[in-house]
PDB file of C-alpha atoms and ligand atoms in Angstrom:
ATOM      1  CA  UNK U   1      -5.286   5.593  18.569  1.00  0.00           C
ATOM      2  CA  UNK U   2      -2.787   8.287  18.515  1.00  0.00           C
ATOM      3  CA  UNK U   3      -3.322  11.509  17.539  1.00  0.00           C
ATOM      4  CA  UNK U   4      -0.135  13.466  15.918  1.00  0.00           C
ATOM      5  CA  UNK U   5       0.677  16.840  17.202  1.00  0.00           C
ATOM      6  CA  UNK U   6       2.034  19.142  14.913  1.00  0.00           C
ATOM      7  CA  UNK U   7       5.633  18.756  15.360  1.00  0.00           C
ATOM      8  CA  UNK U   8       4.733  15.127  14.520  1.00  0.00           C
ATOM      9  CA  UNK U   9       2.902  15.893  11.281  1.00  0.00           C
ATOM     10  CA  UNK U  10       5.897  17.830  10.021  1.00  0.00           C
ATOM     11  CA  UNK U  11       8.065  14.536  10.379  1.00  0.00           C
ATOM     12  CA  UNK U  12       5.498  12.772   9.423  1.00  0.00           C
ATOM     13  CA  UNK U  13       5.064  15.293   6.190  1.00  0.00           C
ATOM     14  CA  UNK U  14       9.134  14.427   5.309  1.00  0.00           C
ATOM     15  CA  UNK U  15       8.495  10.383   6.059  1.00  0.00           C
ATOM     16  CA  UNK U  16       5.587  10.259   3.608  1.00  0.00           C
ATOM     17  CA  UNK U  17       7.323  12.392   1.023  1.00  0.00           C
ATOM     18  CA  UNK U  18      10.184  10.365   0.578  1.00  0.00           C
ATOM     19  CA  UNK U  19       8.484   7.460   0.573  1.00  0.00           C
ATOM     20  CA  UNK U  20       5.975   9.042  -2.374  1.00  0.00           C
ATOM     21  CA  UNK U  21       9.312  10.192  -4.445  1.00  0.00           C
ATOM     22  CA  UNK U  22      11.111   6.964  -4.097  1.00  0.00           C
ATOM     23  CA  UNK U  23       8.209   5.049  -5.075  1.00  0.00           C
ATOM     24  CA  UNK U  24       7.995   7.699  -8.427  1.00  0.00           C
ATOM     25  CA  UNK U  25      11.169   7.030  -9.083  1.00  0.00           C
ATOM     26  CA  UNK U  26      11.003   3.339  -9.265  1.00  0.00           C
ATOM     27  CA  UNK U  27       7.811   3.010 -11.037  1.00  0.00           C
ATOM     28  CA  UNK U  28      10.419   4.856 -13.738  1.00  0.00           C
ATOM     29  CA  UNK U  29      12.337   1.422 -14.157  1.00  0.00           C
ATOM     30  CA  UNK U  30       9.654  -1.125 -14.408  1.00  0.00           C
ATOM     31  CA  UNK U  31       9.346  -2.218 -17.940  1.00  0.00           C
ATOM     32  CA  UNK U  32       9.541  -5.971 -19.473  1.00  0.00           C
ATOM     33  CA  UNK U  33      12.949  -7.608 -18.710  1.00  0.00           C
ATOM     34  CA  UNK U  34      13.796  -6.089 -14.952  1.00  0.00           C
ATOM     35  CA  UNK U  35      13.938  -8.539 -12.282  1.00  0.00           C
ATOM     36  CA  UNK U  36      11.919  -8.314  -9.290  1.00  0.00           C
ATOM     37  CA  UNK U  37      15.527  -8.166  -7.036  1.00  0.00           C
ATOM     38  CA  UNK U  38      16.483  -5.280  -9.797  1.00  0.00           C
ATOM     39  CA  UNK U  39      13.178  -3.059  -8.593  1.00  0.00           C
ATOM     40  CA  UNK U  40      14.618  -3.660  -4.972  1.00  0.00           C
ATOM     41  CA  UNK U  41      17.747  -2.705  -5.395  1.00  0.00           C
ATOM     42  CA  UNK U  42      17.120   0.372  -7.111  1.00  0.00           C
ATOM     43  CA  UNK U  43      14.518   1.081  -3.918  1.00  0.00           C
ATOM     44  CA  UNK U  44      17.404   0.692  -1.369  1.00  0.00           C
ATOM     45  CA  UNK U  45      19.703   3.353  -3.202  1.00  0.00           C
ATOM     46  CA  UNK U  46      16.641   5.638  -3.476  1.00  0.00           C
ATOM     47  CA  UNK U  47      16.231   4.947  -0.134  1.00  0.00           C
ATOM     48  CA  UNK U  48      19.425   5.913   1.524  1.00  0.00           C
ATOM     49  CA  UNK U  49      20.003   8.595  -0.881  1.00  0.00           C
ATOM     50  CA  UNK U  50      17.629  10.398   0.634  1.00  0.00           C
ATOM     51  CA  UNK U  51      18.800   8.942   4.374  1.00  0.00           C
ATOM     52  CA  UNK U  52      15.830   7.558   5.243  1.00  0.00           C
ATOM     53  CA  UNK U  53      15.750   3.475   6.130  1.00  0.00           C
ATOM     54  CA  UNK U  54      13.353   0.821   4.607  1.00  0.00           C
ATOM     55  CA  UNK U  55      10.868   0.087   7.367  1.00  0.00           C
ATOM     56  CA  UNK U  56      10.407  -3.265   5.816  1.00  0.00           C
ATOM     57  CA  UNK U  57      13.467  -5.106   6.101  1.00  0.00           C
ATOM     58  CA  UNK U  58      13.820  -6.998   8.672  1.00  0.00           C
ATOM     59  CA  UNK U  59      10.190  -6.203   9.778  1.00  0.00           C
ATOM     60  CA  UNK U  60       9.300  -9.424  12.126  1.00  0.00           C
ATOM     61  CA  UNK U  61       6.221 -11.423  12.399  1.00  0.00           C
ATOM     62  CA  UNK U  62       6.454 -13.927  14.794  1.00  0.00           C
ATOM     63  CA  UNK U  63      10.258 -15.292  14.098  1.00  0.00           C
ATOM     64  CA  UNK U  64      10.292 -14.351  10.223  1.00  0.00           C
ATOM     65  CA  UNK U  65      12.391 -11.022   9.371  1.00  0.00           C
ATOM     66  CA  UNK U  66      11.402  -9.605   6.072  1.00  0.00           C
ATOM     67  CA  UNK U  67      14.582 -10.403   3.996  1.00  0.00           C
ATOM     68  CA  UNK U  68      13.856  -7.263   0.944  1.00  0.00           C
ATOM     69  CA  UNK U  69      13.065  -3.837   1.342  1.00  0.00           C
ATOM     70  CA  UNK U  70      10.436  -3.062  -0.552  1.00  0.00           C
ATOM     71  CA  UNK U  71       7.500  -5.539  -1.442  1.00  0.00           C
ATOM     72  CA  UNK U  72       7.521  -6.402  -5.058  1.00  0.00           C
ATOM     73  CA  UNK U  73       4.075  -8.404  -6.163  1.00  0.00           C
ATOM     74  CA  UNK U  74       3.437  -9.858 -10.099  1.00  0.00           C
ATOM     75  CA  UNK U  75      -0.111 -10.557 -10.900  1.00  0.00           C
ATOM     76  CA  UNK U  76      -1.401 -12.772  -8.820  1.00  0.00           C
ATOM     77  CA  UNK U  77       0.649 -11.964  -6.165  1.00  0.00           C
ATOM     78  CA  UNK U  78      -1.576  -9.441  -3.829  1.00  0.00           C
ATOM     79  CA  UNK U  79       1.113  -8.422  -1.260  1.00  0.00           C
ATOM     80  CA  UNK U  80       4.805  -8.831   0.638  1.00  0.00           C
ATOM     81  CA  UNK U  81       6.081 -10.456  -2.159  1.00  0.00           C
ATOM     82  CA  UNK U  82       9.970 -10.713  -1.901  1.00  0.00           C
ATOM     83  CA  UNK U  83      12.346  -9.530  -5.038  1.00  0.00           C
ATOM     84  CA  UNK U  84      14.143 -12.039  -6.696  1.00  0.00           C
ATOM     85  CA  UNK U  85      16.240 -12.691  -9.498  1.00  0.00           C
ATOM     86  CA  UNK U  86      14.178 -15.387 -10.943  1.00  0.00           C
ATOM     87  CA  UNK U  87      11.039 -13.421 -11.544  1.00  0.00           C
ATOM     88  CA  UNK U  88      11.151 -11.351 -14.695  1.00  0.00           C
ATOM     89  CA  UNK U  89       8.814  -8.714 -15.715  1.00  0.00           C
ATOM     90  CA  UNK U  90       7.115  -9.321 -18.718  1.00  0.00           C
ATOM     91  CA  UNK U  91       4.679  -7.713 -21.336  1.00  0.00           C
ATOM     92  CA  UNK U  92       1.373  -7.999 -20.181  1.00  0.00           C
ATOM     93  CA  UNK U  93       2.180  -8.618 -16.067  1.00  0.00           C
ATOM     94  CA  UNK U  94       0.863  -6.086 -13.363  1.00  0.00           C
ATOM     95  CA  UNK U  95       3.393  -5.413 -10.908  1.00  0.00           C
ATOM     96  CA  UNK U  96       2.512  -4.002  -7.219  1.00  0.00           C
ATOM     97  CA  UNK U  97       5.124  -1.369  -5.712  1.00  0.00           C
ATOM     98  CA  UNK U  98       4.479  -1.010  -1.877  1.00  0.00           C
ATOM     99  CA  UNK U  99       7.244   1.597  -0.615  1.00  0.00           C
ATOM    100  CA  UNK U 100       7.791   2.124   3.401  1.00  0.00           C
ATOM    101  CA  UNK U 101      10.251   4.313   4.778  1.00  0.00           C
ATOM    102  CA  UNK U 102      11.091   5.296   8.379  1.00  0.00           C
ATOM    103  CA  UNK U 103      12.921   8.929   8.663  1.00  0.00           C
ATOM    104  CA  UNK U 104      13.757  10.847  11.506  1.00  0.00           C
ATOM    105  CA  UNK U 105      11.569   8.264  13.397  1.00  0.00           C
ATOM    106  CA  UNK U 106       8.154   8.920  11.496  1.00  0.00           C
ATOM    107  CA  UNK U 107       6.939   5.909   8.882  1.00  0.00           C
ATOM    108  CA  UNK U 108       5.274   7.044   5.684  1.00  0.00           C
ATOM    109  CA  UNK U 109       3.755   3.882   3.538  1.00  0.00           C
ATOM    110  CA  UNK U 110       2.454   4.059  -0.211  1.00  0.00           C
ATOM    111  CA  UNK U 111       1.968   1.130  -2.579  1.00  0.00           C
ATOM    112  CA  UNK U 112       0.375   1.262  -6.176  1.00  0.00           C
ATOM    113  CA  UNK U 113       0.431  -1.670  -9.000  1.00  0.00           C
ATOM    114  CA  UNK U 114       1.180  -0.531 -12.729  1.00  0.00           C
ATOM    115  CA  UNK U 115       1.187  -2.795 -15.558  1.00  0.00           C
ATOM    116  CA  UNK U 116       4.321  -4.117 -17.670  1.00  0.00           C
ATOM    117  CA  UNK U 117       3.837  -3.269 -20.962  1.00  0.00           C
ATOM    118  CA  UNK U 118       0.284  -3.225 -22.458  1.00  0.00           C
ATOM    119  CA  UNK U 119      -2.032  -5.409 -20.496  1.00  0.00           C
ATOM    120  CA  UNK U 120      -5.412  -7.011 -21.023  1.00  0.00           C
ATOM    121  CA  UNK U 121      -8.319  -4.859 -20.702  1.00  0.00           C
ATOM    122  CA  UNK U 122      -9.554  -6.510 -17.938  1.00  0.00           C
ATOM    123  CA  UNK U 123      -6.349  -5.976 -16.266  1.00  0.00           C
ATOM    124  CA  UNK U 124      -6.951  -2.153 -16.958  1.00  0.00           C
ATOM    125  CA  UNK U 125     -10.477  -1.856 -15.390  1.00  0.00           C
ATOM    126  CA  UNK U 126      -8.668  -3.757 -12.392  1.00  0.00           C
ATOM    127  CA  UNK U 127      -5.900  -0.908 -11.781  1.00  0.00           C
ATOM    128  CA  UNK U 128      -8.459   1.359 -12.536  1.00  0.00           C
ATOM    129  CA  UNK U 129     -11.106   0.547 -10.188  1.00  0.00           C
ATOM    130  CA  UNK U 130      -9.071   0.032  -7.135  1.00  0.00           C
ATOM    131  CA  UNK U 131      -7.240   3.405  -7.567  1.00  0.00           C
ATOM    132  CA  UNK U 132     -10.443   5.034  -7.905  1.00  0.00           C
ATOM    133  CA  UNK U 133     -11.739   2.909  -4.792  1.00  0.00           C
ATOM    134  CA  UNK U 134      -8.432   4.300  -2.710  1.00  0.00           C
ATOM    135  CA  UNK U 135     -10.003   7.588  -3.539  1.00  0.00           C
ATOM    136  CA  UNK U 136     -13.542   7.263  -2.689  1.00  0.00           C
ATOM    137  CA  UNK U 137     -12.054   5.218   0.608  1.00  0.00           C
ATOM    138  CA  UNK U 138     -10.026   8.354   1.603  1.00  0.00           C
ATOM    139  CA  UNK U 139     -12.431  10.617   0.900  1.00  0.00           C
ATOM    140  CA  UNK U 140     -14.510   9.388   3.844  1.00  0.00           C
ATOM    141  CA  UNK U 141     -11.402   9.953   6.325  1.00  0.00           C
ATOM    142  CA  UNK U 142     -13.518  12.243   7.391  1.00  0.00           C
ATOM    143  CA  UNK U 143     -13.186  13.906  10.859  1.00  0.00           C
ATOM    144  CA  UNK U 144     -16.563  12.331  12.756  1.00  0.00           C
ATOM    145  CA  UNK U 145     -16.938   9.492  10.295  1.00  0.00           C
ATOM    146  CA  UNK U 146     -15.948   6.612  11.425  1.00  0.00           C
ATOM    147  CA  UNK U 147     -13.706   3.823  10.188  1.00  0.00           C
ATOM    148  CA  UNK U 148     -16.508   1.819   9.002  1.00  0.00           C
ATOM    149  CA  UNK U 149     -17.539   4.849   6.243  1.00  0.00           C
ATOM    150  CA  UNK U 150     -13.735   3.881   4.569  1.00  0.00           C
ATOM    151  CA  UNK U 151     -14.142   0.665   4.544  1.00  0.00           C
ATOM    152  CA  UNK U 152     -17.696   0.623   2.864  1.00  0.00           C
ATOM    153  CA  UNK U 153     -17.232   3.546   0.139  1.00  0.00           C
ATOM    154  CA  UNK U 154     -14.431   0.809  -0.757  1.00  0.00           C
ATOM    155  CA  UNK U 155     -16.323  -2.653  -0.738  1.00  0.00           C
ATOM    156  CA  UNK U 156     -19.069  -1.053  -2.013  1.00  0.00           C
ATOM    157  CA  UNK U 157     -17.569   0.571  -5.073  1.00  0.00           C
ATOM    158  CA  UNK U 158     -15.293  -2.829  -5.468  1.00  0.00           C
ATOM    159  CA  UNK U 159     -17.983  -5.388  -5.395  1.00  0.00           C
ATOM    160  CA  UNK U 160     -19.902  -2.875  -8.149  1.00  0.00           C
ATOM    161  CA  UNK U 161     -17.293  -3.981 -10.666  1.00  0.00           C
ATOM    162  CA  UNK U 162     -17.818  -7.853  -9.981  1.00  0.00           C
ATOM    163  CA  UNK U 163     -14.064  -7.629  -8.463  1.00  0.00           C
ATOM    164  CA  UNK U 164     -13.644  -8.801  -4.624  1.00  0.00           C
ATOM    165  CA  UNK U 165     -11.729  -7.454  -1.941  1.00  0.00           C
ATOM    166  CA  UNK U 166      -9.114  -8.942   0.316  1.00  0.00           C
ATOM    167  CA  UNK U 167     -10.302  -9.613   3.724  1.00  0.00           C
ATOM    168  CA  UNK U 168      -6.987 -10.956   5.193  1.00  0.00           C
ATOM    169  CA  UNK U 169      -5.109  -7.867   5.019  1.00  0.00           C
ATOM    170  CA  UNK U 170      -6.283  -4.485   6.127  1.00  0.00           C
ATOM    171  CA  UNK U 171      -5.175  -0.920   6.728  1.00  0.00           C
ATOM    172  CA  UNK U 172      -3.499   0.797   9.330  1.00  0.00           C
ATOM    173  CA  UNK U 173      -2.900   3.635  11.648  1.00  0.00           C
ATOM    174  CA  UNK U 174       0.604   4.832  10.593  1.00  0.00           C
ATOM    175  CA  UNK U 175       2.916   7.201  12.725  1.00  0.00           C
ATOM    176  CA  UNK U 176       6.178   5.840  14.892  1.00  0.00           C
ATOM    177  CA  UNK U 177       5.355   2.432  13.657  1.00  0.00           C
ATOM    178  CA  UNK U 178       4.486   1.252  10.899  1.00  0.00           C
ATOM    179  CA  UNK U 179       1.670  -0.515  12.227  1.00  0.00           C
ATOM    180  CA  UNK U 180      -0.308   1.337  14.717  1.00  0.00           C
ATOM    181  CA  UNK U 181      -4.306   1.414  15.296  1.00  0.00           C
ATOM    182  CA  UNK U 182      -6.828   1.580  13.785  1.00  0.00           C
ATOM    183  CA  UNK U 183      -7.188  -1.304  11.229  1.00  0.00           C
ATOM    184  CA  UNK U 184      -8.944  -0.353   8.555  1.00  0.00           C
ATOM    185  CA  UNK U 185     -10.411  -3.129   7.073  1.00  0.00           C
ATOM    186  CA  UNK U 186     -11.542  -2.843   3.083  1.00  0.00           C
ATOM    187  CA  UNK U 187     -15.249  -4.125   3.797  1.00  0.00           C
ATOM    188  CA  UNK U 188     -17.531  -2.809   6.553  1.00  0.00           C
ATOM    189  CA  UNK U 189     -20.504  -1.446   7.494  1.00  0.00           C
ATOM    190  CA  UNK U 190     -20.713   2.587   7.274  1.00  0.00           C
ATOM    191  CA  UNK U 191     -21.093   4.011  10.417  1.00  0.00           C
ATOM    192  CA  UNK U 192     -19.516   1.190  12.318  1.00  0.00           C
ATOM    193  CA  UNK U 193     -15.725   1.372  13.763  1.00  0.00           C
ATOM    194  CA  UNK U 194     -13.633   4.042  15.775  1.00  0.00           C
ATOM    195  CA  UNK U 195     -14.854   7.324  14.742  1.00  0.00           C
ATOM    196  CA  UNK U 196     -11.971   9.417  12.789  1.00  0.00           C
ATOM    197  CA  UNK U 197     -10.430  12.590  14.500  1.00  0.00           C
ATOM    198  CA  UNK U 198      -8.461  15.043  13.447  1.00  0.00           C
ATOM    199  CA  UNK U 199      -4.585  14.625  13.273  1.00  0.00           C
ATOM    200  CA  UNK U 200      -4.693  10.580  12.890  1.00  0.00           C
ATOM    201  CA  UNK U 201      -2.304   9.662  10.324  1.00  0.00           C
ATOM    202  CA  UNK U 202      -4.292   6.374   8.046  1.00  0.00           C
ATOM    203  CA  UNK U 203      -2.673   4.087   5.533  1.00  0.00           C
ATOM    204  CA  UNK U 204      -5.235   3.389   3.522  1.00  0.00           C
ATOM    205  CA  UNK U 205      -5.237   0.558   0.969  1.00  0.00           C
ATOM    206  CA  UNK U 206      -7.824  -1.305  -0.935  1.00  0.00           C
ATOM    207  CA  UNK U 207      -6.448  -5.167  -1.923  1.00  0.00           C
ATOM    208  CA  UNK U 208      -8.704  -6.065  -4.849  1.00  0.00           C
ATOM    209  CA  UNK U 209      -8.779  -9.582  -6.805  1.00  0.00           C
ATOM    210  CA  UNK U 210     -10.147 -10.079 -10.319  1.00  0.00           C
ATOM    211  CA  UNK U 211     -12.012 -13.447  -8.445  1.00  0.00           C
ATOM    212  CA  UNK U 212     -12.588 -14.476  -5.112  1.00  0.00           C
ATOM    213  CA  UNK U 213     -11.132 -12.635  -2.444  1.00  0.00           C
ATOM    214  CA  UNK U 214      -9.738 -15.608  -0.338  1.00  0.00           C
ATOM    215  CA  UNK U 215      -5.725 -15.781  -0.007  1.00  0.00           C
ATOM    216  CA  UNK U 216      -3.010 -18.183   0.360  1.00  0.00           C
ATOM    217  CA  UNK U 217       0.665 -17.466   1.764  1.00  0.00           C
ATOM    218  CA  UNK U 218       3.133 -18.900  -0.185  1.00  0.00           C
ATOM    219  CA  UNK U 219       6.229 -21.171   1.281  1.00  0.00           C
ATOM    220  CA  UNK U 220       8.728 -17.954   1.644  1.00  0.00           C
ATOM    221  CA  UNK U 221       6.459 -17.110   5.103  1.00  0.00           C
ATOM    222  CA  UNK U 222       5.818 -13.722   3.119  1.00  0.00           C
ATOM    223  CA  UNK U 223       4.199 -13.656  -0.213  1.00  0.00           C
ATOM    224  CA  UNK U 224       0.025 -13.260  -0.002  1.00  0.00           C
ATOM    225  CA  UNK U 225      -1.069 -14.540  -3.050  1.00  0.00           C
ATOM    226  CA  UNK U 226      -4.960 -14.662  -4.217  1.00  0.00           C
ATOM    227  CA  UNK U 227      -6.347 -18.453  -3.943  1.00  0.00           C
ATOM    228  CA  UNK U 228      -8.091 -18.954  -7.423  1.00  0.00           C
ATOM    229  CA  UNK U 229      -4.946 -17.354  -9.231  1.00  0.00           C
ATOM    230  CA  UNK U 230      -6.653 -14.381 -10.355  1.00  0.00           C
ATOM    231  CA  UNK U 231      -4.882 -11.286 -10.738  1.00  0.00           C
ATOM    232  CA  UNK U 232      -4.604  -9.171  -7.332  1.00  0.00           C
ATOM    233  CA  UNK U 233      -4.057  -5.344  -7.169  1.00  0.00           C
ATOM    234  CA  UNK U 234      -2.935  -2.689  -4.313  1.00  0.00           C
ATOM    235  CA  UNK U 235      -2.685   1.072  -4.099  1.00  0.00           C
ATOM    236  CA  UNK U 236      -2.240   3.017  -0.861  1.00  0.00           C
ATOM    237  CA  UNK U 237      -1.746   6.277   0.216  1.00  0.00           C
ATOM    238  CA  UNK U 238      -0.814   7.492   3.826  1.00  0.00           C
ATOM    239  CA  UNK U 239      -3.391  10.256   4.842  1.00  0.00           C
ATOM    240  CA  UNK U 240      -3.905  12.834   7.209  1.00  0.00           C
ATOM    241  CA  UNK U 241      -6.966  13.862   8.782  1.00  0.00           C
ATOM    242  CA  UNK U 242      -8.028  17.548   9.433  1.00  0.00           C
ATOM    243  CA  UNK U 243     -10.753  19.705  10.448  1.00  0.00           C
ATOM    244  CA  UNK U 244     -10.486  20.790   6.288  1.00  0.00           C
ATOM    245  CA  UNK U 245     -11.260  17.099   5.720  1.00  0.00           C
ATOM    246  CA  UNK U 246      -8.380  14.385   4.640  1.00  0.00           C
ATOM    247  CA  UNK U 247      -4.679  15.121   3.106  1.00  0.00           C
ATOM    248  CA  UNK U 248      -2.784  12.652   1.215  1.00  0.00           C
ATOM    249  CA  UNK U 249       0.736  12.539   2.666  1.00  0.00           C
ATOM    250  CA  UNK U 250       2.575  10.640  -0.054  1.00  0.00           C
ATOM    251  CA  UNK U 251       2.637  12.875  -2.525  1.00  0.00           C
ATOM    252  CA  UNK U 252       6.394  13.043  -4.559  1.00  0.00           C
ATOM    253  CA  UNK U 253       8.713  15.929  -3.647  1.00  0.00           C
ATOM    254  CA  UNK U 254       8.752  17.930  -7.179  1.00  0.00           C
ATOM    255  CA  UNK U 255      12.442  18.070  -8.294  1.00  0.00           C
TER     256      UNK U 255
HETATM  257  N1  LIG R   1       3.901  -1.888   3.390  1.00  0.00           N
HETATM  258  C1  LIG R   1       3.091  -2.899   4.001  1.00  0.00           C
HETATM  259  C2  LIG R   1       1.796  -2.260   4.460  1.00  0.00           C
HETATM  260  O1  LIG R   1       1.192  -1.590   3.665  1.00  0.00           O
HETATM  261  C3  LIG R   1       3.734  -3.711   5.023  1.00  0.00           C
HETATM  262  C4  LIG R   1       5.034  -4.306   4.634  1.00  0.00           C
HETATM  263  S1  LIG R   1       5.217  -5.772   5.452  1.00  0.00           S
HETATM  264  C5  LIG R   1       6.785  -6.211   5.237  1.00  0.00           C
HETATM  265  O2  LIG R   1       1.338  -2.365   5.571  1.00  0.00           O
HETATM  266  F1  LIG R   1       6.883  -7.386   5.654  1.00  0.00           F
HETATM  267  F2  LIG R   1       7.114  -6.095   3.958  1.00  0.00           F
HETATM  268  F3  LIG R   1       7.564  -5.431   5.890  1.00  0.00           F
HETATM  269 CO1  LIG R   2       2.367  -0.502   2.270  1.00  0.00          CO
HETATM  270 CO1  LIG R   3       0.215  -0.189   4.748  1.00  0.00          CO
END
């Protein structure tokens, strides 16, 4: 598990800001009638206008190269779903934005799902209660906690609200990869896991369902979808952990 140093941090500072104001910026042009392909599009130009690179396209598992470059996910999609021209937004849909940028070397990665017009109620308390669970989760990146302490603030706040959360998917250490120890699952047992030091750079991010939390992968190789059909949702935040307790790194670059 790598710890940064602090020339690392201040890359990892730019990474993680870019990543925050692109995915402000896009969250700008979702509204009912924009393609899933549109949102991605948009993402690449914000992208390279600030000369940073999408870490997901072309990201490999196995033989498959991510073909988009962000990950654009409607309702019951939970994650990596792939922008398209035949999937409209419409009034009432939630929509999951999960941004990932590599610059100067250094990956930031931030994801949140918003909905499309007005949405059910039940819809709301979904957004709401895995935002709110990304909060309590990072506010046990503690330095001397361990892993385990994010993962249960998160189930355990989750499962309150009758929703589930995704065990297929997890967290991640986050640096010159975009994938890099520790996983950090969203269910645990506190005080269990790798205990959290300062200068570790998390990606954090609870993957909640509205029903069961079991998940199927649809025929594109890419898109995680939730198994019953319920409605799936996804916020992340890279973080940074200090001796003056955890900093979220994707915050937006004012002006
Ligand atoms: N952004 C994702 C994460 O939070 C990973 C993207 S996978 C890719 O870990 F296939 F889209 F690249
Ligand atoms: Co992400
Ligand atoms: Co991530």
């Amino acid at each position: 598990m790598s710890i940064k140093t602090a020339a690392d941090i201040v890359r990892m500072r730019e990474a993680c800001a870019i990543a925050a104001t692109v995915l402000a910026k896009l969250k700008e042009h979702v509204a009912p009638g924009i393609t899933t392909y549109d949102l991605d599009q948009i993402a690449k130009t914000l992208i390279a206008g600030y000369g940073a690179r999408s870490a997901d396209y072309g990201y490999q598992i196995g033989s498959r190269r991510f073909p988009a470059y962000i990950c654009v996910s409607v309702n019951d999609e939970i994650v990596h779903g792939i922008g398209t021209l035949k999937r409209i937004l419409h009034d009432g849909d939630i929509v999951s934005l999960d941004v990932t940028v590599e610059y100067n070397g250094c990956i930031g990665d931030n994801a949140l799902t918003m909905p499309v017009g007005r949405i059910a109620p039940a819809l709301q308390q979904l957004l709401q209660v895995t935002e709110r669970a990304l909060q309590l989760g990072i506010a046990q990146a503690k330095v001397d906690n361990r892993i385990g302490d994010v993962s249960a603030a998160i189930q355990e706040y989750v499962e309150s609200h009758g929703f589930s959360v995704v065990r297929d998917l997890v967290g991640h250490g986050v640096g010159f990869s975009m994938h890099e120890p520790p996983e950090i699952p969203n269910f645990g047992r506190k005080g269990a896991g790798p205990r959290i030091k300062a200068g570790m750079t998390l990606a954090i991010e609870p993957m909640v369902n509205l029903g069961g939390y079991r998940t199927k992968t649809l025929a594109d190789g890419w898109t995680v979808v939730t198994a019953d059909g319920s409605a799936s949702a996804h916020f992340e935040h890279t973080v940074l952990t200090t001796d003056r307790g955890p900093e979220i790194l994707t915050i937006p670059r004012s002006a």
